[in-house]
Amino acid sequence: MDEDKIIVCRCEDITLREIKDLIKQGFTTVEEIKRVSRAGMGPCQGKTCGPIIAREISKFTGKPIEEVYNPHNRPPFGGIFFKEIVGGKYEK
């Protein structure tokens, strides 16, 4: 299977080959790969690619996956109205 065609991070369009190349360059944590490649920074926030990247790091380094993968979940983001900031006192 061609690693150049296997998309690991669909949000940022990053292939398995790119992830493996980064690991070989010495980036051996999910956080480092995230910062260098933007993998895991798309709308899904790494829910899909995070475990896959951790698996590749685990295979390369020989560390157990529990030691490699420690996801940090963020709360959902949403917009707020100005009237919510000023406490509903703003009237047009």
mmCIF file of N, CA and C in Angstrom:
data_model
loop_
_atom_site.group_PDB
_atom_site.id
_atom_site.type_symbol
_atom_site.label_atom_id
_atom_site.label_comp_id
_atom_site.label_asym_id
_atom_site.label_seq_id
_atom_site.Cartn_x
_atom_site.Cartn_y
_atom_site.Cartn_z
ATOM 1 N N MET A 1 0.844 -1.178 0.000
ATOM 2 C CA MET A 1 0.000 0.000 0.000
ATOM 3 C C MET A 1 0.894 1.248 0.000
ATOM 4 N N ASP A 2 0.558 2.220 -0.822
ATOM 5 C CA ASP A 2 1.357 3.435 -0.977
ATOM 6 C C ASP A 2 1.082 4.404 0.186
ATOM 7 N N GLU A 3 2.112 4.640 1.004
ATOM 8 C CA GLU A 3 1.949 5.504 2.178
ATOM 9 C C GLU A 3 1.701 6.961 1.806
ATOM 10 N N ASP A 4 2.041 7.332 0.577
ATOM 11 C CA ASP A 4 1.777 8.696 0.131
ATOM 12 C C ASP A 4 0.290 8.938 -0.107
ATOM 13 N N LYS A 5 -0.469 7.869 -0.304
ATOM 14 C CA LYS A 5 -1.904 8.007 -0.585
ATOM 15 C C LYS A 5 -2.775 7.761 0.641
ATOM 16 N N ILE A 6 -2.169 7.274 1.723
ATOM 17 C CA ILE A 6 -2.941 7.010 2.939
ATOM 18 C C ILE A 6 -3.027 8.301 3.743
ATOM 19 N N ILE A 7 -4.220 8.847 3.850
ATOM 20 C CA ILE A 7 -4.430 10.086 4.594
ATOM 21 C C ILE A 7 -4.657 9.738 6.068
ATOM 22 N N VAL A 8 -3.792 10.247 6.919
ATOM 23 C CA VAL A 8 -3.920 10.020 8.362
ATOM 24 C C VAL A 8 -4.808 11.104 8.974
ATOM 25 N N CYS A 9 -4.530 12.364 8.641
ATOM 26 C CA CYS A 9 -5.313 13.479 9.158
ATOM 27 C C CYS A 9 -6.125 14.051 7.999
ATOM 28 N N ARG A 10 -7.422 13.752 8.015
ATOM 29 C CA ARG A 10 -8.285 14.228 6.926
ATOM 30 C C ARG A 10 -8.492 15.732 6.983
ATOM 31 N N CYS A 11 -8.492 16.286 8.154
ATOM 32 C CA CYS A 11 -8.724 17.731 8.298
ATOM 33 C C CYS A 11 -7.583 18.543 7.682
ATOM 34 N N GLU A 12 -6.356 18.101 7.880
ATOM 35 C CA GLU A 12 -5.196 18.852 7.406
ATOM 36 C C GLU A 12 -4.518 18.180 6.209
ATOM 37 N N ASP A 13 -5.091 17.078 5.710
ATOM 38 C CA ASP A 13 -4.610 16.394 4.516
ATOM 39 C C ASP A 13 -3.141 15.953 4.677
ATOM 40 N N ILE A 14 -2.878 15.211 5.713
ATOM 41 C CA ILE A 14 -1.518 14.752 6.014
ATOM 42 C C ILE A 14 -1.454 13.244 5.833
ATOM 43 N N THR A 15 -0.425 12.792 5.130
ATOM 44 C CA THR A 15 -0.320 11.376 4.787
ATOM 45 C C THR A 15 0.482 10.597 5.823
ATOM 46 N N LEU A 16 0.372 9.290 5.716
ATOM 47 C CA LEU A 16 1.135 8.397 6.597
ATOM 48 C C LEU A 16 2.632 8.587 6.368
ATOM 49 N N ARG A 17 3.035 8.791 5.146
ATOM 50 C CA ARG A 17 4.455 9.007 4.820
ATOM 51 C C ARG A 17 4.994 10.245 5.553
ATOM 52 N N GLU A 18 4.220 11.328 5.551
ATOM 53 C CA GLU A 18 4.652 12.554 6.236
ATOM 54 C C GLU A 18 4.810 12.314 7.738
ATOM 55 N N ILE A 19 3.875 11.569 8.321
ATOM 56 C CA ILE A 19 3.959 11.275 9.756
ATOM 57 C C ILE A 19 5.194 10.429 10.039
ATOM 58 N N LYS A 20 5.426 9.396 9.244
ATOM 59 C CA LYS A 20 6.590 8.529 9.463
ATOM 60 C C LYS A 20 7.893 9.305 9.273
ATOM 61 N N ASP A 21 7.929 10.208 8.301
ATOM 62 C CA ASP A 21 9.134 11.023 8.095
ATOM 63 C C ASP A 21 9.406 11.915 9.301
ATOM 64 N N LEU A 22 8.362 12.492 9.877
ATOM 65 C CA LEU A 22 8.535 13.335 11.071
ATOM 66 C C LEU A 22 9.036 12.524 12.264
ATOM 67 N N ILE A 23 8.522 11.315 12.410
ATOM 68 C CA ILE A 23 8.973 10.447 13.511
ATOM 69 C C ILE A 23 10.464 10.120 13.328
ATOM 70 N N LYS A 24 10.855 9.822 12.094
ATOM 71 C CA LYS A 24 12.272 9.523 11.816
ATOM 72 C C LYS A 24 13.167 10.721 12.066
ATOM 73 N N GLN A 25 12.607 11.940 11.912
ATOM 74 C CA GLN A 25 13.389 13.159 12.164
ATOM 75 C C GLN A 25 13.536 13.442 13.655
ATOM 76 N N GLY A 26 12.829 12.671 14.497
ATOM 77 C CA GLY A 26 12.990 12.828 15.938
ATOM 78 C C GLY A 26 11.788 13.383 16.666
ATOM 79 N N PHE A 27 10.703 13.635 15.970
ATOM 80 C CA PHE A 27 9.480 14.107 16.618
ATOM 81 C C PHE A 27 8.725 12.871 17.107
ATOM 82 N N THR A 28 8.855 12.550 18.384
ATOM 83 C CA THR A 28 8.326 11.278 18.885
ATOM 84 C C THR A 28 7.221 11.437 19.922
ATOM 85 N N THR A 29 6.530 12.572 19.899
ATOM 86 C CA THR A 29 5.306 12.702 20.699
ATOM 87 C C THR A 29 4.202 13.222 19.784
ATOM 88 N N VAL A 30 2.975 12.924 20.153
ATOM 89 C CA VAL A 30 1.832 13.396 19.359
ATOM 90 C C VAL A 30 1.809 14.921 19.353
ATOM 91 N N GLU A 31 2.147 15.529 20.472
ATOM 92 C CA GLU A 31 2.140 16.992 20.569
ATOM 93 C C GLU A 31 3.185 17.614 19.628
ATOM 94 N N GLU A 32 4.371 17.031 19.556
ATOM 95 C CA GLU A 32 5.401 17.560 18.650
ATOM 96 C C GLU A 32 4.948 17.467 17.199
ATOM 97 N N ILE A 33 4.382 16.335 16.829
ATOM 98 C CA ILE A 33 3.920 16.160 15.446
ATOM 99 C C ILE A 33 2.774 17.113 15.149
ATOM 100 N N LYS A 34 1.935 17.334 16.117
ATOM 101 C CA LYS A 34 0.834 18.289 15.955
ATOM 102 C C LYS A 34 1.372 19.693 15.680
ATOM 103 N N ARG A 35 2.368 20.106 16.447
ATOM 104 C CA ARG A 35 2.906 21.456 16.289
ATOM 105 C C ARG A 35 3.673 21.639 14.986
ATOM 106 N N VAL A 36 4.352 20.599 14.534
ATOM 107 C CA VAL A 36 5.158 20.695 13.316
ATOM 108 C C VAL A 36 4.299 20.583 12.058
ATOM 109 N N SER A 37 3.297 19.695 12.093
ATOM 110 C CA SER A 37 2.548 19.401 10.867
ATOM 111 C C SER A 37 1.119 19.939 10.848
ATOM 112 N N ARG A 38 0.576 20.350 11.971
ATOM 113 C CA ARG A 38 -0.816 20.753 12.135
ATOM 114 C C ARG A 38 -1.776 19.551 12.163
ATOM 115 N N ALA A 39 -1.243 18.326 12.187
ATOM 116 C CA ALA A 39 -2.108 17.148 12.322
ATOM 117 C C ALA A 39 -2.823 17.233 13.662
ATOM 118 N N GLY A 40 -4.115 17.052 13.645
ATOM 119 C CA GLY A 40 -4.892 17.112 14.877
ATOM 120 C C GLY A 40 -5.380 18.496 15.228
ATOM 121 N N MET A 41 -5.138 19.470 14.364
ATOM 122 C CA MET A 41 -5.568 20.834 14.655
ATOM 123 C C MET A 41 -6.779 21.252 13.823
ATOM 124 N N GLY A 42 -7.348 20.312 13.092
ATOM 125 C CA GLY A 42 -8.520 20.622 12.276
ATOM 126 C C GLY A 42 -9.796 20.546 13.096
ATOM 127 N N PRO A 43 -10.932 20.561 12.425
ATOM 128 C CA PRO A 43 -12.222 20.557 13.128
ATOM 129 C C PRO A 43 -12.434 19.362 14.052
ATOM 130 N N CYS A 44 -11.841 18.210 13.764
ATOM 131 C CA CYS A 44 -12.064 17.037 14.629
ATOM 132 C C CYS A 44 -11.125 17.042 15.822
ATOM 133 N N GLN A 45 -10.148 17.961 15.850
ATOM 134 C CA GLN A 45 -9.205 18.106 16.966
ATOM 135 C C GLN A 45 -8.470 16.805 17.292
ATOM 136 N N GLY A 46 -8.133 16.029 16.269
ATOM 137 C CA GLY A 46 -7.308 14.844 16.459
ATOM 138 C C GLY A 46 -8.046 13.596 16.903
ATOM 139 N N LYS A 47 -9.368 13.623 16.869
ATOM 140 C CA LYS A 47 -10.111 12.434 17.290
ATOM 141 C C LYS A 47 -9.839 11.251 16.367
ATOM 142 N N THR A 48 -9.618 11.534 15.082
ATOM 143 C CA THR A 48 -9.347 10.470 14.130
ATOM 144 C C THR A 48 -7.850 10.196 14.019
ATOM 145 N N CYS A 49 -7.057 11.218 13.831
ATOM 146 C CA CYS A 49 -5.637 11.017 13.543
ATOM 147 C C CYS A 49 -4.778 10.830 14.794
ATOM 148 N N GLY A 50 -5.197 11.325 15.924
ATOM 149 C CA GLY A 50 -4.395 11.215 17.140
ATOM 150 C C GLY A 50 -4.013 9.777 17.478
ATOM 151 N N PRO A 51 -4.986 8.862 17.545
ATOM 152 C CA PRO A 51 -4.629 7.467 17.830
ATOM 153 C C PRO A 51 -3.747 6.825 16.752
ATOM 154 N N ILE A 52 -3.941 7.221 15.497
ATOM 155 C CA ILE A 52 -3.125 6.648 14.415
ATOM 156 C C ILE A 52 -1.679 7.131 14.539
ATOM 157 N N ILE A 53 -1.507 8.411 14.810
ATOM 158 C CA ILE A 53 -0.154 8.958 14.993
ATOM 159 C C ILE A 53 0.512 8.299 16.203
ATOM 160 N N ALA A 54 -0.243 8.128 17.276
ATOM 161 C CA ALA A 54 0.300 7.474 18.475
ATOM 162 C C ALA A 54 0.725 6.045 18.168
ATOM 163 N N ARG A 55 -0.066 5.352 17.379
ATOM 164 C CA ARG A 55 0.288 3.971 17.003
ATOM 165 C C ARG A 55 1.603 3.941 16.233
ATOM 166 N N GLU A 56 1.788 4.873 15.313
ATOM 167 C CA GLU A 56 3.031 4.918 14.532
ATOM 168 C C GLU A 56 4.227 5.247 15.430
ATOM 169 N N ILE A 57 4.041 6.168 16.361
ATOM 170 C CA ILE A 57 5.122 6.492 17.306
ATOM 171 C C ILE A 57 5.440 5.265 18.153
ATOM 172 N N SER A 58 4.410 4.580 18.614
ATOM 173 C CA SER A 58 4.586 3.389 19.433
ATOM 174 C C SER A 58 5.364 2.311 18.681
ATOM 175 N N LYS A 59 5.011 2.113 17.418
ATOM 176 C CA LYS A 59 5.716 1.110 16.604
ATOM 177 C C LYS A 59 7.176 1.483 16.426
ATOM 178 N N PHE A 60 7.447 2.763 16.192
ATOM 179 C CA PHE A 60 8.811 3.216 15.919
ATOM 180 C C PHE A 60 9.673 3.204 17.176
ATOM 181 N N THR A 61 9.119 3.678 18.289
ATOM 182 C CA THR A 61 9.917 3.820 19.508
ATOM 183 C C THR A 61 9.896 2.577 20.395
ATOM 184 N N GLY A 62 8.890 1.715 20.218
ATOM 185 C CA GLY A 62 8.759 0.535 21.057
ATOM 186 C C GLY A 62 8.098 0.832 22.393
ATOM 187 N N LYS A 63 7.639 2.065 22.593
ATOM 188 C CA LYS A 63 6.933 2.425 23.825
ATOM 189 C C LYS A 63 5.491 1.939 23.742
ATOM 190 N N PRO A 64 4.896 1.569 24.892
ATOM 191 C CA PRO A 64 3.478 1.193 24.866
ATOM 192 C C PRO A 64 2.621 2.393 24.458
ATOM 193 N N ILE A 65 1.531 2.124 23.763
ATOM 194 C CA ILE A 65 0.691 3.207 23.244
ATOM 195 C C ILE A 65 0.090 4.031 24.383
ATOM 196 N N GLU A 66 -0.139 3.429 25.535
ATOM 197 C CA GLU A 66 -0.677 4.181 26.676
ATOM 198 C C GLU A 66 0.310 5.257 27.133
ATOM 199 N N GLU A 67 1.579 5.001 26.922
ATOM 200 C CA GLU A 67 2.602 5.964 27.299
ATOM 201 C C GLU A 67 2.719 7.090 26.256
ATOM 202 N N VAL A 68 2.391 6.777 25.021
ATOM 203 C CA VAL A 68 2.541 7.735 23.916
ATOM 204 C C VAL A 68 1.323 8.629 23.767
ATOM 205 N N TYR A 69 0.133 8.066 23.972
ATOM 206 C CA TYR A 69 -1.102 8.802 23.655
ATOM 207 C C TYR A 69 -1.824 9.238 24.916
ATOM 208 N N ASN A 70 -1.881 10.540 25.117
ATOM 209 C CA ASN A 70 -2.593 11.131 26.246
ATOM 210 C C ASN A 70 -3.373 12.332 25.713
ATOM 211 N N PRO A 71 -4.547 12.077 25.115
ATOM 212 C CA PRO A 71 -5.267 13.167 24.439
ATOM 213 C C PRO A 71 -5.779 14.241 25.399
ATOM 214 N N HIS A 72 -5.781 15.462 24.917
ATOM 215 C CA HIS A 72 -6.339 16.588 25.648
ATOM 216 C C HIS A 72 -7.578 17.052 24.899
ATOM 217 N N ASN A 73 -8.738 16.805 25.472
ATOM 218 C CA ASN A 73 -9.973 17.209 24.813
ATOM 219 C C ASN A 73 -10.311 18.642 25.161
ATOM 220 N N ARG A 74 -10.769 19.365 24.165
ATOM 221 C CA ARG A 74 -11.188 20.746 24.363
ATOM 222 C C ARG A 74 -12.695 20.829 24.261
ATOM 223 N N PRO A 75 -13.300 21.762 24.998
ATOM 224 C CA PRO A 75 -14.753 21.890 24.906
ATOM 225 C C PRO A 75 -15.156 22.430 23.529
ATOM 226 N N PRO A 76 -16.382 22.181 23.127
ATOM 227 C CA PRO A 76 -16.850 22.705 21.839
ATOM 228 C C PRO A 76 -16.790 24.228 21.822
ATOM 229 N N PHE A 77 -16.499 24.761 20.668
ATOM 230 C CA PHE A 77 -16.387 26.197 20.489
ATOM 231 C C PHE A 77 -17.673 26.721 19.872
ATOM 232 N N GLY A 78 -18.107 27.873 20.324
ATOM 233 C CA GLY A 78 -19.288 28.481 19.745
ATOM 234 C C GLY A 78 -19.226 29.983 19.902
ATOM 235 N N GLY A 79 -19.884 30.696 19.045
ATOM 236 C CA GLY A 79 -19.899 32.145 19.115
ATOM 237 C C GLY A 79 -20.863 32.647 20.172
ATOM 238 N N ILE A 80 -20.637 33.864 20.612
ATOM 239 C CA ILE A 80 -21.567 34.494 21.551
ATOM 240 C C ILE A 80 -21.935 35.868 21.015
ATOM 241 N N PHE A 81 -23.082 36.370 21.444
ATOM 242 C CA PHE A 81 -23.533 37.683 21.030
ATOM 243 C C PHE A 81 -22.961 38.743 21.960
ATOM 244 N N PHE A 82 -22.812 39.968 21.434
ATOM 245 C CA PHE A 82 -22.319 41.067 22.278
ATOM 246 C C PHE A 82 -23.235 41.296 23.479
ATOM 247 N N LYS A 83 -24.530 41.127 23.286
ATOM 248 C CA LYS A 83 -25.448 41.360 24.395
ATOM 249 C C LYS A 83 -25.204 40.371 25.530
ATOM 250 N N GLU A 84 -24.657 39.201 25.219
ATOM 251 C CA GLU A 84 -24.312 38.246 26.269
ATOM 252 C C GLU A 84 -23.081 38.720 27.051
ATOM 253 N N ILE A 85 -22.188 39.457 26.366
ATOM 254 C CA ILE A 85 -20.991 39.980 27.031
ATOM 255 C C ILE A 85 -21.356 41.134 27.948
ATOM 256 N N VAL A 86 -22.211 42.028 27.454
ATOM 257 C CA VAL A 86 -22.558 43.214 28.240
ATOM 258 C C VAL A 86 -23.770 42.971 29.150
ATOM 259 N N GLY A 87 -24.226 41.759 29.203
ATOM 260 C CA GLY A 87 -25.312 41.418 30.119
ATOM 261 C C GLY A 87 -26.680 41.859 29.647
ATOM 262 N N GLY A 88 -26.896 41.995 28.361
ATOM 263 C CA GLY A 88 -28.199 42.347 27.831
ATOM 264 C C GLY A 88 -28.548 43.816 27.990
ATOM 265 N N LYS A 89 -27.582 44.652 28.398
ATOM 266 C CA LYS A 89 -27.840 46.072 28.595
ATOM 267 C C LYS A 89 -27.726 46.868 27.312
ATOM 268 N N TYR A 90 -27.126 46.269 26.283
ATOM 269 C CA TYR A 90 -26.961 46.985 25.029
ATOM 270 C C TYR A 90 -28.248 46.927 24.228
ATOM 271 N N GLU A 91 -28.808 48.068 23.942
ATOM 272 C CA GLU A 91 -30.016 48.157 23.114
ATOM 273 C C GLU A 91 -29.716 49.059 21.937
ATOM 274 N N LYS A 92 -30.156 48.711 20.801
ATOM 275 C CA LYS A 92 -29.939 49.509 19.615
ATOM 276 C C LYS A 92 -31.045 50.506 19.447
#
